Tab-separated table of C-alpha atoms in Angstrom:
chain	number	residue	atom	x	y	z
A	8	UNK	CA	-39.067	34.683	24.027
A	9	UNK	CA	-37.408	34.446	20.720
A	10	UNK	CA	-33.942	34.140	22.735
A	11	UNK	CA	-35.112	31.764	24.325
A	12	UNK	CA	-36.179	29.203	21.854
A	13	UNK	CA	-33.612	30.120	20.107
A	14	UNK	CA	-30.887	28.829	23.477
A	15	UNK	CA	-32.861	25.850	23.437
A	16	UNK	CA	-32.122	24.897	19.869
A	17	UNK	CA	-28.451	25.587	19.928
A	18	UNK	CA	-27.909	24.109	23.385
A	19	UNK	CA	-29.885	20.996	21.680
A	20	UNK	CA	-27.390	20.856	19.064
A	21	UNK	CA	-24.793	20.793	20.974
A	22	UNK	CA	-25.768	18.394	23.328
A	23	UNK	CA	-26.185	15.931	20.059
A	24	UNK	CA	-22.144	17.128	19.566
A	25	UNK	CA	-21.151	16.215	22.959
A	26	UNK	CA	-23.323	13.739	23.535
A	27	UNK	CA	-21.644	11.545	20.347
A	28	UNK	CA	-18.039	12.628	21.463
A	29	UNK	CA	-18.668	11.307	24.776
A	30	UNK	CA	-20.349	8.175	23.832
A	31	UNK	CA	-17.881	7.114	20.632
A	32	UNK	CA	-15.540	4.365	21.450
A	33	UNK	CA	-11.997	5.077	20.675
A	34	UNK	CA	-11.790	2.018	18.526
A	35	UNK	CA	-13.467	-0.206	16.239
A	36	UNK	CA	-11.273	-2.601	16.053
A	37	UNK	CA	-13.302	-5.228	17.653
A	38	UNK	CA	-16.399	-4.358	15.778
A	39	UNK	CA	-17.695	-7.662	14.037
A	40	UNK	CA	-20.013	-7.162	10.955
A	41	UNK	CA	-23.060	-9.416	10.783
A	42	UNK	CA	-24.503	-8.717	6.732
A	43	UNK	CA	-22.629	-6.673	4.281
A	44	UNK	CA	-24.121	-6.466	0.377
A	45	UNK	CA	-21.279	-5.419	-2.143
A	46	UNK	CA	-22.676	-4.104	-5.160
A	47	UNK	CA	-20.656	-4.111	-8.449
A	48	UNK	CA	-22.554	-2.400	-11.128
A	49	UNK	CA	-20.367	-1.311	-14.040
A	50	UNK	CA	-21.489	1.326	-16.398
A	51	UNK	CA	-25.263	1.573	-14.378
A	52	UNK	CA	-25.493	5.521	-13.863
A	53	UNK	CA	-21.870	6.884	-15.431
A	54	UNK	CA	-19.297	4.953	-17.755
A	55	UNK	CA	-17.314	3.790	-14.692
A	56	UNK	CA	-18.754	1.641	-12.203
A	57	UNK	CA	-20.529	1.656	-9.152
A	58	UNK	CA	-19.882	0.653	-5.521
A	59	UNK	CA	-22.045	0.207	-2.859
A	60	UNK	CA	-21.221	-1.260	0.743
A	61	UNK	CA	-24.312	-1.810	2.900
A	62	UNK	CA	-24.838	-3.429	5.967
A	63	UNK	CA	-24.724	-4.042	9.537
A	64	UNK	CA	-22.641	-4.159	12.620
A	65	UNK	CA	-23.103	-6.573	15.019
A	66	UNK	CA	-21.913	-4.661	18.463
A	67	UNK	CA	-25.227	-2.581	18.588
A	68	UNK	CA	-24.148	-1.708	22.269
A	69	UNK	CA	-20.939	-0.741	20.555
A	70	UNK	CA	-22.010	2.652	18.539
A	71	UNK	CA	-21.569	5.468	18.288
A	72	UNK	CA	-17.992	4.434	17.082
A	73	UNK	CA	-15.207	4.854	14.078
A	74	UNK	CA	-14.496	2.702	11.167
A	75	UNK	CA	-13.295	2.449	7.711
A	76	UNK	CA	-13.461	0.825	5.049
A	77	UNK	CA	-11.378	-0.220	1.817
A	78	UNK	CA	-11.645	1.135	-1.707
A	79	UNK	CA	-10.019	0.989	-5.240
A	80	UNK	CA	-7.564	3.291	-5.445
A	81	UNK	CA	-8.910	6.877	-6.532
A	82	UNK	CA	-12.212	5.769	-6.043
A	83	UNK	CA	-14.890	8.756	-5.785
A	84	UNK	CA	-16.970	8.597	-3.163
A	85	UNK	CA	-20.856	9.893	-3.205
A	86	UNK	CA	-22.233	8.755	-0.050
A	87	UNK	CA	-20.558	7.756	2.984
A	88	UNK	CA	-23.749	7.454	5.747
A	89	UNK	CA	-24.881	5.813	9.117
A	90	UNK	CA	-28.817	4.822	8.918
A	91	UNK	CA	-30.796	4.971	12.157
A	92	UNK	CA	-33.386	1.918	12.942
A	93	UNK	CA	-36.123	4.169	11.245
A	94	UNK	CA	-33.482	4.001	7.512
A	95	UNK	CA	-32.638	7.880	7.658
A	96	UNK	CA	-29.679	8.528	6.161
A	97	UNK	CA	-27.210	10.354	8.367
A	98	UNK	CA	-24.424	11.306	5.984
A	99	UNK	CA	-21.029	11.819	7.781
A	100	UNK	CA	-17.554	13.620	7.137
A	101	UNK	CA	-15.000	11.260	6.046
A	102	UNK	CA	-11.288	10.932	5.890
A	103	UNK	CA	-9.427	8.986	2.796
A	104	UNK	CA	-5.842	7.627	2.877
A	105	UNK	CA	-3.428	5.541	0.851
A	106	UNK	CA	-2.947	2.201	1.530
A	107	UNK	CA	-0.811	0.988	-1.078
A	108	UNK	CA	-0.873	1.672	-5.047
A	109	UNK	CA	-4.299	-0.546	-5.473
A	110	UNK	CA	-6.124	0.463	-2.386
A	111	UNK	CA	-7.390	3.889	-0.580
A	112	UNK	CA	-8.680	3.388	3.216
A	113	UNK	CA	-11.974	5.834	4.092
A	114	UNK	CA	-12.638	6.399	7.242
A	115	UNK	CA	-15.448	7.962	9.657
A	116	UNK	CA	-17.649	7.895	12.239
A	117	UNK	CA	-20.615	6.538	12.313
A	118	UNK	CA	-23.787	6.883	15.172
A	119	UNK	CA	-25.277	3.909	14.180
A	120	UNK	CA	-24.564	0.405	13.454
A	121	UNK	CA	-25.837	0.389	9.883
A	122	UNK	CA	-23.920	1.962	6.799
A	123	UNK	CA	-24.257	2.532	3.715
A	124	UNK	CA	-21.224	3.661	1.074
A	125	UNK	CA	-21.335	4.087	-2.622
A	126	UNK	CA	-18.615	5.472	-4.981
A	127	UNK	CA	-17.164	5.204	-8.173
A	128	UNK	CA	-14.257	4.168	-10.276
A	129	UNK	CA	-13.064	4.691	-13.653
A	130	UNK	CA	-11.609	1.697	-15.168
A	131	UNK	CA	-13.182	1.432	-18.724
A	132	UNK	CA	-10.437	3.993	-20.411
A	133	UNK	CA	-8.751	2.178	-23.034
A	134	UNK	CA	-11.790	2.753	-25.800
A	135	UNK	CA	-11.831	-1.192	-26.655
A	136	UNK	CA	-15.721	-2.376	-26.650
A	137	UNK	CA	-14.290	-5.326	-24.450
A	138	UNK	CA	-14.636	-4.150	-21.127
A	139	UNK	CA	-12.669	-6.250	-18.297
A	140	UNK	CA	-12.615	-5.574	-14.742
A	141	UNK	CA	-10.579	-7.261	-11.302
A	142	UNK	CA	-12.005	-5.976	-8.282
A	143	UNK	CA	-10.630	-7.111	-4.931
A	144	UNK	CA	-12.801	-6.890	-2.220
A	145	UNK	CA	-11.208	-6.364	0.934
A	146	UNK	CA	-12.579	-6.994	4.707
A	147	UNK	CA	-12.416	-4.112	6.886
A	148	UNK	CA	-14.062	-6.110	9.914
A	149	UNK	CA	-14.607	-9.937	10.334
A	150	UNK	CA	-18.346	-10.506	8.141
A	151	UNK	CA	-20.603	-13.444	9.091
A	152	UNK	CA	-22.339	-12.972	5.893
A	153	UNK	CA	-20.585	-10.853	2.769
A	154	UNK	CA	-23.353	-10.587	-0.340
A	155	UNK	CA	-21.934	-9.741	-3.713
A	156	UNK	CA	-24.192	-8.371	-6.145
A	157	UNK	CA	-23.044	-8.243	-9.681
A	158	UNK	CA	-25.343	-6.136	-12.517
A	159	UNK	CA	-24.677	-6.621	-16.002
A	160	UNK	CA	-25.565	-3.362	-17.675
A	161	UNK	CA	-27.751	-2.648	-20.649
A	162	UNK	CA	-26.708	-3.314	-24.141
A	163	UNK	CA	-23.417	-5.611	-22.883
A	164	UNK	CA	-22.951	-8.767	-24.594
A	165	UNK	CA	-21.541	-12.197	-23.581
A	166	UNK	CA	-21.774	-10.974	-20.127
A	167	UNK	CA	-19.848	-13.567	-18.012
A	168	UNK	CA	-18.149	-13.521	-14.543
A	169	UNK	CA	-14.789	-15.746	-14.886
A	170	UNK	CA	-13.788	-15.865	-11.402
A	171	UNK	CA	-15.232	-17.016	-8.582
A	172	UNK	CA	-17.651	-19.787	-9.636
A	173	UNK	CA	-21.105	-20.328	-8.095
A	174	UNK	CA	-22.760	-16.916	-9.166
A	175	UNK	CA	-26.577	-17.008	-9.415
A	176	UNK	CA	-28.325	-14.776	-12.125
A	177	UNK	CA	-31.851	-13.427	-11.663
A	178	UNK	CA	-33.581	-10.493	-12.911
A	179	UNK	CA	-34.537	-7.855	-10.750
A	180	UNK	CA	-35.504	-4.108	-12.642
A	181	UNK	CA	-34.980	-5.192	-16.227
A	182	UNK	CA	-31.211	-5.851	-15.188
A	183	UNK	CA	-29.201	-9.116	-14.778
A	184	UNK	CA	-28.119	-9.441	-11.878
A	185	UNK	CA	-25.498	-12.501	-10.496
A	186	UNK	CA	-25.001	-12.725	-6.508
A	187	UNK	CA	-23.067	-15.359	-4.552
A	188	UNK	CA	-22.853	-15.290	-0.967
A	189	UNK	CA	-20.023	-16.017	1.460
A	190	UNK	CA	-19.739	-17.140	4.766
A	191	UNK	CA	-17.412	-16.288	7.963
A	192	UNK	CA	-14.966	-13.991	5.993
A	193	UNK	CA	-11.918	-13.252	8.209
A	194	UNK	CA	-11.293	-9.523	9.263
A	195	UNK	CA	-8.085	-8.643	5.891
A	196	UNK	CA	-9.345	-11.286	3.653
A	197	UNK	CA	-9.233	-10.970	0.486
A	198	UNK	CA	-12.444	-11.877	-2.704
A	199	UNK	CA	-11.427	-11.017	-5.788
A	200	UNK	CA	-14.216	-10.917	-8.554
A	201	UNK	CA	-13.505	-10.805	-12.306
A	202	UNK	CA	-15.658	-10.208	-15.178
A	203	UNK	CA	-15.983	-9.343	-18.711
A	204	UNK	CA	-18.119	-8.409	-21.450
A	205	UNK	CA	-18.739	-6.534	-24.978
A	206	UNK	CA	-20.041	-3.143	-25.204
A	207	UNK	CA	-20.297	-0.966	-28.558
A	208	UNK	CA	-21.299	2.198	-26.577
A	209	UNK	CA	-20.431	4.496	-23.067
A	210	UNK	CA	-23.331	5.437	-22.215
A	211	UNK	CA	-24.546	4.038	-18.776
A	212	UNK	CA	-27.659	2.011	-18.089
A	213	UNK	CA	-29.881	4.566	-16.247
A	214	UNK	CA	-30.493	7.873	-16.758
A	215	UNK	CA	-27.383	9.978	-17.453
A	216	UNK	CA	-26.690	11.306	-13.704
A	217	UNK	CA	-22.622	11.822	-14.430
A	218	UNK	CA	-20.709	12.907	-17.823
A	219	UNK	CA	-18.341	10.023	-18.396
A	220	UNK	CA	-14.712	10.963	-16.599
A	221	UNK	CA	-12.866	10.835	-19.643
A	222	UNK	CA	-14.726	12.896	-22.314
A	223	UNK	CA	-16.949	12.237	-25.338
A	224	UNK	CA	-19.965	12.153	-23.305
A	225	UNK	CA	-22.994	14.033	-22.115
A	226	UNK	CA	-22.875	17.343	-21.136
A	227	UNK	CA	-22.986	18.017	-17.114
A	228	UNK	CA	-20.506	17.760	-14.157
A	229	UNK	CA	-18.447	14.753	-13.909
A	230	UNK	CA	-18.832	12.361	-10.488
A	231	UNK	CA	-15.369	13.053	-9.638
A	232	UNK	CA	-16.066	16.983	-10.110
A	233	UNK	CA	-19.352	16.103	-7.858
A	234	UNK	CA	-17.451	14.323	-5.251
A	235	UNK	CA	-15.473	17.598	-5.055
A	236	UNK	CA	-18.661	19.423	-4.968
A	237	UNK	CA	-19.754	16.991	-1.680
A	238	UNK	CA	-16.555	17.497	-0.359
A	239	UNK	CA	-17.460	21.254	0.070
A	240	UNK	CA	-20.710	20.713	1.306
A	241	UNK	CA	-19.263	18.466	4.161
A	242	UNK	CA	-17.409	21.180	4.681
A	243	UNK	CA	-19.820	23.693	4.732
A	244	UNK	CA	-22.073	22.091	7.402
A	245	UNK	CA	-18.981	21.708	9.574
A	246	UNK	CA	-18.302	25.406	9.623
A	247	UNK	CA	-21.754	25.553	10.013
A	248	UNK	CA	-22.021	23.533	13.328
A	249	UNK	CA	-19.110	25.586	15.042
A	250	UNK	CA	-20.616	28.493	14.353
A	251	UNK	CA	-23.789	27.294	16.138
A	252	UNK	CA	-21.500	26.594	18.910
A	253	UNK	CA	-20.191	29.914	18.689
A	254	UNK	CA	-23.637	31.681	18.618
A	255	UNK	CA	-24.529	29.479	21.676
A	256	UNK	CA	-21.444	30.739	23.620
A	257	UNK	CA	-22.184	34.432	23.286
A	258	UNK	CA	-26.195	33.963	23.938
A	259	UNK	CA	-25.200	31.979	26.766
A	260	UNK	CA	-22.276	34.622	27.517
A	261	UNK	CA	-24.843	37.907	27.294
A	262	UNK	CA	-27.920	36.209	29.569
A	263	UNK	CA	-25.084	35.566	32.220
A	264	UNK	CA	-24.091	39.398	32.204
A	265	UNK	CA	-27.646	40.347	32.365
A	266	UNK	CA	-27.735	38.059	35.381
């Protein structure tokens, strides 16, 4: 009985393998995204910033498929998911590259046509309480509507956004937060949002959930040292899965020499 159940489960799992592999399209170049929020939060959970890519595809018919996306260049990645109609988070292996010296391409499959991606950079090293920051937002797909959400973090003063114009502030948590919206963005093009402000301390708006990168912070793993740490785990449920497979192929293998 227990053999049983247990032939059911794998051959379940393995089903889900097969059944993504032969239902992925080859390609997403074509893919069209209808709603994408970028959020730029600097200094909101380490002394770096955050990222976070959300949205939704357009080709529903179109998924399970591959993608990528583009990031600043040694950019640490924490979450790189798919979210099925019901908002679970599927989170999937992923593959980085380099573009060029400014930009890093991730890529990775996803089973549905939501996403979600957050990481972080590190571009506060310099020690100067005026913070500055350029980031250039690239388009990985065509976007019918690309939201960009800027936070101005805790304890940061003259807080101002100096390129583009048109950013609407509004409070939302006890933050600041400015957000301009643009339409029909071309599959390559390029937004590039600048911003400055004073800050007399590191320490991040929230909670401290990452030591600062470069030192003279709190005590506990860094998010580049827990990007690592994901890394493994990604890793881990990958061995994982084959050796489900394997397990399946010798219960399968022993019933059909009992036979």
């Amino acid at each position: 009985m227990k053999k049983g159940r247990i032939t059911v489960f794998l051959t379940a799992i393995l089903a889900g393998f097969f059944l993504f592999a032969g239902t992925a399209h080859s390609s997403g170049e074509d893919l069209e995204i209808g709603r994408m929020r970028v959020a730029v939060w600097p200094e909101h959970d380490s002394s770096g910033v955050l990222f976070i890519y959300d949205g939704r595809f357009k080709n529903n018919d179109a998924f399970p498929n591959e993608t990528s996306f583009y990031l600043p260049r040694g950019a640490v990645i924490s979450d790189a998911c798919s979210l099925s109609p019901k908002g679970t988070h599927f989170c999937q292996l992923y593959k980085i590259k380099n573009i060029d010296a400014s930009t890093d391409e991730v890529s990775l499959k996803l089973p549905y046509p939501n996403f979600y991606l957050s990481f972080h950079t590190d571009p506060f090293q310099s020690g100067s309480d005026k913070r500055t920051l350029r980031q250039v937002i690239r388009a990985n797909h065509k976007v019918d509507r690309l939201e960009i959400d800027v936070e101005s973090p805790l304890r940061a003063v003259d807080f101002k956004i100096t390129s583009p114009d048109g950013f609407e502030a509004s409070e939302k948590k006890g933050f600041t937060h400015y957000e301009k919206v643009f339409e029909n963005v071309d599959k390559g093009a390029l937004v590039a949002v600048d911003l400055e402000y004073v800050k007399k301390d590191n320490r991040p708006s929230m909670d401290i959930k990452y030591s600062p990168m470069s030192g003279g912070g709190a005590s506990g793993a860094s998010y580049r040292e827990q990007g690592g740490f994901l890394t493994y785990v990604y890793i881990a449920v990958a061995a994982g899965a084959a050796l489900l497979v394997a397990l399946l192929f010798l219960v399968v293998k022993s019933k059909g020499g009992k036979g």
